[in-house]
Coordinates of C-alpha atoms in Angstrom, one line a residue:
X1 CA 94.9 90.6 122.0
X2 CA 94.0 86.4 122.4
X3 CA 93.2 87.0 118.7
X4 CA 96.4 88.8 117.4
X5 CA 98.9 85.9 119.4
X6 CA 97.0 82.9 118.0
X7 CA 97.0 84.3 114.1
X8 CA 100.3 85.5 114.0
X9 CA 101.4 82.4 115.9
X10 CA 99.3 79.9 112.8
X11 CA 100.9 82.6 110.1
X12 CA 104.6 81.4 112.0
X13 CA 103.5 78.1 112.1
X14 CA 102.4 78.5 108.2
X15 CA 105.2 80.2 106.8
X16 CA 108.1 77.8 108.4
X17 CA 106.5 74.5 107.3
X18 CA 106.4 75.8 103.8
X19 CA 109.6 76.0 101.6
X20 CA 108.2 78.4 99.5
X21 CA 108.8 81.2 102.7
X22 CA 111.5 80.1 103.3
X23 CA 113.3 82.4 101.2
X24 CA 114.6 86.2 101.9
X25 CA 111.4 89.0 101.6
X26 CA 111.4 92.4 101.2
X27 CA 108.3 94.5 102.4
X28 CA 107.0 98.1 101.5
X29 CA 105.8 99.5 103.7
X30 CA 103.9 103.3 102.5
X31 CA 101.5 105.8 104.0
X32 CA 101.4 109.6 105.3
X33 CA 103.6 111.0 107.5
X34 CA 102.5 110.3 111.0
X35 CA 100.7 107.1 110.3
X36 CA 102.9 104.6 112.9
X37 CA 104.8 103.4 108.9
X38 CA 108.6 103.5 111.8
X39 CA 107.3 101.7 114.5
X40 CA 105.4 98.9 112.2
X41 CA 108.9 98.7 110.2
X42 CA 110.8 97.9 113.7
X43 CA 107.7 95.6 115.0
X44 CA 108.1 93.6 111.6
X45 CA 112.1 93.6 111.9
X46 CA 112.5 92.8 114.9
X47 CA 109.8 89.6 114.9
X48 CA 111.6 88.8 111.4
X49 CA 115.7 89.5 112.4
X50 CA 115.2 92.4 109.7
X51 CA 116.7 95.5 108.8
X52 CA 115.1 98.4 107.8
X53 CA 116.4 100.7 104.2
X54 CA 115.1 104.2 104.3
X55 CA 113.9 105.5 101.1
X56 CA 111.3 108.5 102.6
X57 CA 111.6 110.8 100.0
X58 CA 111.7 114.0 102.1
X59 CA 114.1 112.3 104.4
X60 CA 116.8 112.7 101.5
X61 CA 117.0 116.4 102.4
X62 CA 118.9 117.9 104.6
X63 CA 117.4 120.2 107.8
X64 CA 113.9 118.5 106.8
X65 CA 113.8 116.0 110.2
X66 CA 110.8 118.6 111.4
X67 CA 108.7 118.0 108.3
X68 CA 109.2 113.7 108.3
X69 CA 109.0 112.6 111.9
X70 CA 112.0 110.8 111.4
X71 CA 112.5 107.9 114.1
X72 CA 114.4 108.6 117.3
X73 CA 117.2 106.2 118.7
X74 CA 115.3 104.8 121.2
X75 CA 112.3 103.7 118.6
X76 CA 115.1 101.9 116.5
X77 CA 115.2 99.6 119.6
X78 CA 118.4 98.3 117.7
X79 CA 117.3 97.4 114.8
X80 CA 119.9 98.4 111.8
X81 CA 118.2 101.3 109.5
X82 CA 119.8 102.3 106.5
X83 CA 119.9 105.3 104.5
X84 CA 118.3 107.3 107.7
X85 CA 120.1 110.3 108.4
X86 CA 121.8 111.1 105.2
X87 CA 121.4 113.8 103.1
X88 CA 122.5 111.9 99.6
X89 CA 120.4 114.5 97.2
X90 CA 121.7 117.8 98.7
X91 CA 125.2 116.3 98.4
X92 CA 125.2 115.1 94.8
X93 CA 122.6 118.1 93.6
X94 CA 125.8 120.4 95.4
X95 CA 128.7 118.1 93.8
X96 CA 126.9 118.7 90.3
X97 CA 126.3 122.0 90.5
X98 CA 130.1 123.1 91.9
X99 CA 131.1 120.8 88.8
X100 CA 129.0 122.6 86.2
X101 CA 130.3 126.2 87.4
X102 CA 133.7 125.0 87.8
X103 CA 133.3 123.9 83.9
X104 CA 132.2 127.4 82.9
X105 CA 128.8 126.3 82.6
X106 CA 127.8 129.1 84.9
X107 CA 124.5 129.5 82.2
X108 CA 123.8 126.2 82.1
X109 CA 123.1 126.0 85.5
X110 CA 120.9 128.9 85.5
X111 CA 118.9 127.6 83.5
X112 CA 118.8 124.4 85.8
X113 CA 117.2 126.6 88.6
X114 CA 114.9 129.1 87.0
X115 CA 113.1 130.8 89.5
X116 CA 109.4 129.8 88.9
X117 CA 110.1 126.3 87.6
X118 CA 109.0 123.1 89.1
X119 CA 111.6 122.7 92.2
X120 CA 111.6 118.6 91.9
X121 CA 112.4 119.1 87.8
X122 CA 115.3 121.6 88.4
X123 CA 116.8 118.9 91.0
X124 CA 116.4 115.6 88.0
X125 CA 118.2 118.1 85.5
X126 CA 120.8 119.0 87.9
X127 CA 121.6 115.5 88.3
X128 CA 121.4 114.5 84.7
X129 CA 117.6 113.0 85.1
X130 CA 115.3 114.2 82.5

């Protein structure tokens, strides 16, 4: 733990003493579901005045919170996240969808959603992604 305090307190001592830092970072940060990606996000955000912008792809659906471990209240521990919590695919894909019927294009959107097609291409087409 001696270890851990005296690097990350040269990397400080590094990264503030040199201008080229100095500026505004973003940082990735990507793994498997259950692999601690939350808590590292609030660890680095919190020692950095961060905030955190959720882009977990499953997290985009709605009802899914069982299947992405999404991070509780309490494991925020304040620090802002964005884009957690909303649904923003199921409410365009449904926005689309009610347009193209609306517009008669009741076959068109059939053919969107055919049965045995790859789910994740349907989706693209149905928001105008090839």
């Amino acid at each position: 733990m001696v270890d851990e305090t005296v690097n990350a307190a040269k990397m400080n001592t590094f990264i503030n003493n040199n201008n080229k830092f100095n500026k505004k970072k973003v940082v990735f940060i990507m793994g498997a579901t259950g692999t601690g990606k939350s808590r590292l996000s609030v660890d680095l955000a919190t020692h950095f005045q961060g905030e955190i912008i959720n882009s977990d792809k499953m997290q985009v659906y709605k009802g899914l919170e069982i299947v992405t471990n999404k991070i509780t209240h309490t494991d925020k521990q304040g620090v802002r996240h964005y884009l957690l919590e909303q649904s923003v695919l199921n409410s365009r894909v449904n926005t689309k969808v009610y347009e193209m019927v609306n517009a008669g294009l009741v076959d068109e959107v059939r053919q969107i959603f055919i049965p045995d097609a790859e789910y994740t291409k349907g989706i693209r087409l149905s928001i105008g992604v090839p």
